[in-house]
Coordinates of C-alpha atoms in Angstrom, one line a residue:
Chain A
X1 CA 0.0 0.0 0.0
X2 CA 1.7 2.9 -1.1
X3 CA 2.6 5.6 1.6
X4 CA 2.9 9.0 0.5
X5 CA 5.5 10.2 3.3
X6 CA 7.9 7.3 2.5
X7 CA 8.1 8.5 -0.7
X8 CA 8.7 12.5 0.0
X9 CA 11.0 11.3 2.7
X10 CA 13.3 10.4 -0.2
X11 CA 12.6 13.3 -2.2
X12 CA 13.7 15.3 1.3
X13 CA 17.0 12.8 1.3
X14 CA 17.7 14.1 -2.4
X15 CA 17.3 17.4 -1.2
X16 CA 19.3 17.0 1.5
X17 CA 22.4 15.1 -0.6
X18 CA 22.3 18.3 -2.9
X19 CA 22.8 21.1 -0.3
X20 CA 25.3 18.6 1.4
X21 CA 27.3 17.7 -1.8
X22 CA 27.5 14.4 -1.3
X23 CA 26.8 12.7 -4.4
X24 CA 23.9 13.0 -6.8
X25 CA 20.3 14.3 -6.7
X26 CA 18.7 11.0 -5.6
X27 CA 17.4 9.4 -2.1
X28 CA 15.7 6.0 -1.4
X29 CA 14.2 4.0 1.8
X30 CA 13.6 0.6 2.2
X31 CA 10.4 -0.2 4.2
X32 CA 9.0 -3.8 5.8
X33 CA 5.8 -3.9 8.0
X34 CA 4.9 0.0 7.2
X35 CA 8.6 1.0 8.6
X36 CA 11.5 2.5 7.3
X37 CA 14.2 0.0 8.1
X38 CA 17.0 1.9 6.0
X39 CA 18.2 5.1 3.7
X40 CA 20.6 5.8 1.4
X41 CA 21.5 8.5 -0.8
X42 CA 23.8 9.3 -3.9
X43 CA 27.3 9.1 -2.4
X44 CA 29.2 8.8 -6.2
X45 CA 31.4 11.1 -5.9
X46 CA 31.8 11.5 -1.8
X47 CA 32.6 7.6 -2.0
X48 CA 34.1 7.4 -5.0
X49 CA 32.3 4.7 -5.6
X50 CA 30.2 4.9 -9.3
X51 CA 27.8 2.0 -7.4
X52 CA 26.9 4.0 -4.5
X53 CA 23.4 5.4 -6.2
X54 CA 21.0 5.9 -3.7
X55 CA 19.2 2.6 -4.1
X56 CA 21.9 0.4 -4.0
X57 CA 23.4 2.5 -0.7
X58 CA 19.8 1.9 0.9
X59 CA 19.5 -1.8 0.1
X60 CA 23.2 -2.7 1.1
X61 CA 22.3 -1.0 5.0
X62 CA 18.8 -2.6 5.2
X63 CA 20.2 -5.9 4.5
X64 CA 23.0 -5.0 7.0
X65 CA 19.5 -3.9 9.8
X66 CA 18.1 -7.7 8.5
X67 CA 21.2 -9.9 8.6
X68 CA 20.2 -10.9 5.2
X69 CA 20.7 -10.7 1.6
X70 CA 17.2 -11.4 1.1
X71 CA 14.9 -8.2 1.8
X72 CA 11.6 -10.0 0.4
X73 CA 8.7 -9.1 1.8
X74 CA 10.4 -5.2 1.8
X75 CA 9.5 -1.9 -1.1
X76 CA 11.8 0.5 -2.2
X77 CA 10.9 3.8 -2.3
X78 CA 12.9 5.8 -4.7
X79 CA 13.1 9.8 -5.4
X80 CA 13.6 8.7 -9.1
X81 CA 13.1 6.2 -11.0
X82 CA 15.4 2.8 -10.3
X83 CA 18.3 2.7 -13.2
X84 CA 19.2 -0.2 -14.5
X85 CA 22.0 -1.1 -11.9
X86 CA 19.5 -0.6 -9.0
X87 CA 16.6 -2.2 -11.3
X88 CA 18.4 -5.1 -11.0
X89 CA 19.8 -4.7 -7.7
X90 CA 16.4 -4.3 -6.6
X91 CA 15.7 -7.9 -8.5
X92 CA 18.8 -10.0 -6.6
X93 CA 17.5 -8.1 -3.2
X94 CA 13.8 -10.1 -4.0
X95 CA 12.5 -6.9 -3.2
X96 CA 8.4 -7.0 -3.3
X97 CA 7.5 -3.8 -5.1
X98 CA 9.6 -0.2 -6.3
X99 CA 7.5 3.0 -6.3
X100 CA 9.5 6.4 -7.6
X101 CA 8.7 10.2 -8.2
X102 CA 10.9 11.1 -10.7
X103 CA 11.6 8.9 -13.8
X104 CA 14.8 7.9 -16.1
X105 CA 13.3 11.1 -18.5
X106 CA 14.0 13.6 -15.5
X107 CA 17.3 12.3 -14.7
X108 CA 18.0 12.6 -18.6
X109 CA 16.7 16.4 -17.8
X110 CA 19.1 16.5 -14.7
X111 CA 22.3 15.0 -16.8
X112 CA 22.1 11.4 -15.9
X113 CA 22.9 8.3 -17.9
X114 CA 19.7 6.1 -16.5
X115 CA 17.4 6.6 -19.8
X116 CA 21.3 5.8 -22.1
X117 CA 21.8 2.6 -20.3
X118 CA 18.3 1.7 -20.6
X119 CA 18.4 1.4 -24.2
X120 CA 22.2 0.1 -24.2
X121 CA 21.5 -2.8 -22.3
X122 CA 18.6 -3.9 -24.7
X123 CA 20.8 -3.5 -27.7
X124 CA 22.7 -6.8 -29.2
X125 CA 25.8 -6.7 -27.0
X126 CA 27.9 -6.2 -30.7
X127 CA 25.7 -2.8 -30.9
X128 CA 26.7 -1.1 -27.4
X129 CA 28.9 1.3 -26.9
X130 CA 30.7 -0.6 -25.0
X131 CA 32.0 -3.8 -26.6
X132 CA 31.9 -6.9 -25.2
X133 CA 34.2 -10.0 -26.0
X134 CA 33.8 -13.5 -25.2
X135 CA 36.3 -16.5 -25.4
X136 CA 37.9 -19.5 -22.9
X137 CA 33.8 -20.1 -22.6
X138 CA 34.4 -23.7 -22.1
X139 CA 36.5 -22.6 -19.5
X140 CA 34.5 -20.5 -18.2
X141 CA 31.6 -22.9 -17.4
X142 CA 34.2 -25.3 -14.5
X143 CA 33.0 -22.4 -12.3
X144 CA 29.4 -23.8 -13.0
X145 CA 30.0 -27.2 -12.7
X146 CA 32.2 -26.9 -9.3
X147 CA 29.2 -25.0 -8.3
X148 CA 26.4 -27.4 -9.4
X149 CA 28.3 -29.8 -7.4
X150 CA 29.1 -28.0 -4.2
X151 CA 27.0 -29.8 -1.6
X152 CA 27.0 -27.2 1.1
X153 CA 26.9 -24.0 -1.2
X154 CA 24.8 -21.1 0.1
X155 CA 22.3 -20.4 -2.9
X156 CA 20.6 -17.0 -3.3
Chain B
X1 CA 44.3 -6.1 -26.9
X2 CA 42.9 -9.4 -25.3
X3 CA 45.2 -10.9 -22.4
X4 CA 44.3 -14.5 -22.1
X5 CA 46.1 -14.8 -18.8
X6 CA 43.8 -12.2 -17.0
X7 CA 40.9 -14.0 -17.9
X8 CA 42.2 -16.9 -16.7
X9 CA 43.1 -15.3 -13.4
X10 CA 39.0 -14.3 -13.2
X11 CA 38.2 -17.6 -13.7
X12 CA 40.6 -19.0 -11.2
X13 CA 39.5 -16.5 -8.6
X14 CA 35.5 -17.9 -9.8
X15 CA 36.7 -21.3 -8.9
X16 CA 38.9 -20.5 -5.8
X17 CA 35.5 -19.0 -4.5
X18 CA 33.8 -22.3 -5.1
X19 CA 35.9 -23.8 -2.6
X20 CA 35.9 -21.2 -0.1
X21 CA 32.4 -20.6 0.1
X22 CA 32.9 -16.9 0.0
X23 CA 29.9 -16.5 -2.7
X24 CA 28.8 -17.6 -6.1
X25 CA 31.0 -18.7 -8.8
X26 CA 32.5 -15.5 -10.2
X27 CA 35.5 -13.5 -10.5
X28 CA 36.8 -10.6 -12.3
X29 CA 39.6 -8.5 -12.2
X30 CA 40.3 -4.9 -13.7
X31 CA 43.3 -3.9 -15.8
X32 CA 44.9 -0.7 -16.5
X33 CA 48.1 -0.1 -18.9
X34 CA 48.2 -3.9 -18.9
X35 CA 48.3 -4.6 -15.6
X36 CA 45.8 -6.2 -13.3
X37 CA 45.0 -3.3 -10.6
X38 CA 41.8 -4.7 -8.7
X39 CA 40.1 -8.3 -8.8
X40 CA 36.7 -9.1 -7.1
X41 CA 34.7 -12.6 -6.3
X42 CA 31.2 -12.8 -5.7
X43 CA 30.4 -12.2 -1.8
X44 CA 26.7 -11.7 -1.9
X45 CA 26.6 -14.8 1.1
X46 CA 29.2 -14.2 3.1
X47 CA 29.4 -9.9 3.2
X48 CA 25.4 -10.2 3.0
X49 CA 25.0 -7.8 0.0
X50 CA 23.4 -8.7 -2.9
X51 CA 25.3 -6.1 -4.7
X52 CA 28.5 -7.7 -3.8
X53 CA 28.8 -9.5 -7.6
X54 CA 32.3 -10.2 -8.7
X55 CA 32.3 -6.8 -11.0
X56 CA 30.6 -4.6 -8.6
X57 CA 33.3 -5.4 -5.8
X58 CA 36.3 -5.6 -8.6
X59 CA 35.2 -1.9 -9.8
X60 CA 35.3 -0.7 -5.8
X61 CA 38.3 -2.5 -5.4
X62 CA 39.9 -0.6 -8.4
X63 CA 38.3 2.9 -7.3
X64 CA 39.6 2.2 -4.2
X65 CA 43.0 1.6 -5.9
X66 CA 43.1 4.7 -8.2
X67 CA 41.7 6.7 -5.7
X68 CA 38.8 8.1 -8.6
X69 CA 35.0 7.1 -9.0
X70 CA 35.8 7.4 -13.0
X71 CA 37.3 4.2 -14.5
X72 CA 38.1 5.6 -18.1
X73 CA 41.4 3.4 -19.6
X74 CA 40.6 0.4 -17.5
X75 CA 39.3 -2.9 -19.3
X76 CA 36.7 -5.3 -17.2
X77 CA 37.8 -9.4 -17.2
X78 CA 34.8 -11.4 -15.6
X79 CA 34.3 -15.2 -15.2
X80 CA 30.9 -15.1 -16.6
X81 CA 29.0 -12.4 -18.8
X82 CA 28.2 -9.2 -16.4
X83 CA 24.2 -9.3 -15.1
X84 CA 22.5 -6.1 -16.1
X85 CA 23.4 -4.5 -12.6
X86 CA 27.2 -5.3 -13.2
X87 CA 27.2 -4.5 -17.0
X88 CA 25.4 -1.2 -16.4
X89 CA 27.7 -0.5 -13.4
X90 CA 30.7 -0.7 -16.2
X91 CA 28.6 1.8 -17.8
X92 CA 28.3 4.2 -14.7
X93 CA 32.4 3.5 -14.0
X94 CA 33.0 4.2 -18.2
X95 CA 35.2 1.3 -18.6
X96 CA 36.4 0.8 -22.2
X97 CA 35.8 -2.8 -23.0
X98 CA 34.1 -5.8 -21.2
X99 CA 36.1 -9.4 -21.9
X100 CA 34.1 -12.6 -20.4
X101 CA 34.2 -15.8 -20.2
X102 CA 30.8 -17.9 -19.9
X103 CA 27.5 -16.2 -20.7
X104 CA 24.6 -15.4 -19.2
X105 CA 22.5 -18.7 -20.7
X106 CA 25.9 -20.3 -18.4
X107 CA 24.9 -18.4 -15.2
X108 CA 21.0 -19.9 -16.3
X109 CA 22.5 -23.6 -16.0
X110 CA 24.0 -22.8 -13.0
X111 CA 20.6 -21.2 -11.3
X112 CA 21.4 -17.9 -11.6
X113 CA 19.2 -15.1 -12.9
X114 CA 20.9 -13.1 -15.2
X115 CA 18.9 -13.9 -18.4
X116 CA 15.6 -13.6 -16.2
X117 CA 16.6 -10.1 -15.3
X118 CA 17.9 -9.0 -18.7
X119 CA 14.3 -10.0 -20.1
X120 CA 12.3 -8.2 -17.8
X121 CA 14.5 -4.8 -17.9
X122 CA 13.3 -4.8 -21.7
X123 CA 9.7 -5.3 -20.7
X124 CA 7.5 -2.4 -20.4
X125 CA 7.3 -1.6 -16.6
X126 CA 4.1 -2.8 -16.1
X127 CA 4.6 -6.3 -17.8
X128 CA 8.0 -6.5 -15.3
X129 CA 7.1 -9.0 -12.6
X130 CA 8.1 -6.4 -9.8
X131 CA 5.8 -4.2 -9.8
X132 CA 6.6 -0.2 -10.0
X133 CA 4.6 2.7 -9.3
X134 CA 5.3 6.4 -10.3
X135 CA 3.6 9.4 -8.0
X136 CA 4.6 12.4 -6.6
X137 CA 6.5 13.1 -10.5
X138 CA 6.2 16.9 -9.7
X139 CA 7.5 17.1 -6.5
X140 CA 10.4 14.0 -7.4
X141 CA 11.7 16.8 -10.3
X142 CA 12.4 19.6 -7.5
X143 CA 16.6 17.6 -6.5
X144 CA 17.0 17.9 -10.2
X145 CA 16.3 21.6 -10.3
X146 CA 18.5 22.2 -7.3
X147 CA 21.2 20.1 -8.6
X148 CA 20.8 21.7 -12.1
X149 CA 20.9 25.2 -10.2
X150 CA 24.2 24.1 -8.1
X151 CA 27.6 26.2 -9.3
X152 CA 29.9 24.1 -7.2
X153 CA 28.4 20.3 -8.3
X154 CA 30.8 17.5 -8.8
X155 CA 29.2 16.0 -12.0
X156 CA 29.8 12.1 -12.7

């Protein structure tokens, strides 16, 4: 059920992360059971870290409040819309459901790469812009196979 | 210019985490001038992060290394095919070139996601099966404008 403060909390974070210069214009909360369990905010260039976007930031400390790297049953609430690093971040988390303000259009508007990626990432990997190369695949599958057969592994 | 050895050295640190139980069954490492300065394995289990993918943690690693959020000149060798989180992370660090080894239809075999997630980021949002919801778009533009309005802004 959507919750309205939730989601200007992380527009207020954004704020915030601006006037603080931080990182980037963008703020996020993770809630379970109607509570914020975690924040995180935009910390690019303050962390130097180019995967510290507000999403991912929020999901690595709520998993640190849960002891898990599961957060099912938990929604993001994101000032903009998720790009495709925390879309998918949000995916491996098992999170239950993403509402945003802003979308990948605004953060075109602000100077940001989300909308870019967006249509990278569906291209044919020979048509990105950054090229991709593959070889030693049979190589690369032992991983797979020591894995398959790995009788205690920890799956996720 | 392809080095075979350095994507043998990801795939050895795949393996080598296998056996230690760190995390799944990937590794990368990141070269710069031909010379590996950052490797990462897969520690989503054991640091409780399900952003802690071999990329993700090599590119930290590196930005860690070269003191810099901005990865321009470096070149990305990875065990398996990046998911869409780590391949748009490359995107966010501007690496130059992505080398791998197995492929995401690999990762599928050995019950991981990544093909599942790079279909549903090219689904319309509301065919995606996480559900997102957009309000509050007025009020989610106002950290652009700010940031858009800020003279002393450290862009990325």
């Amino acid at each position: 059920m959507i919750n309205r403060d939730f989601l200007i909390r992380a527009i207020n974070l954004a704020k915030e992360n601006v006037n603080s210069g931080k990182g980037g214009p963008f703020g996020a909360v993770i809630v379970k059971d109607g509570e914020i369990i975690a924040e995180g905010t935009n910390t690019v260039t303050s962390a130097l870290d180019p995967t510290a976007h507000a999403e991912i930031n929020a999901i690595r400390n709520a998993c640190k409040v849960l002891n898990d790297f599961d957060l099912s049953g938990c929604e993001i609430y994101t000032s903009c819309e998720p790009c495709p690093m925390c879309l998918s971040a949000v995916y491996w988390a098992r999170i239950d459901k993403i509402y945003y303000a802003a979308d990948q259009y605004d953060a075109a508007f602000g100077g940001f790469d989300d909308s870019f990626i967006y249509k990278e990432i569906s291209l044919d990997r020979d048509k990105r812009s950054i090229a991709s190369e593959q070889f030693l695949k049979e190589m690369g599958r032992e991983p797979f196979n020591m894995w398959i057969n790995k009788q205690d592994k920890i799956e996720y």
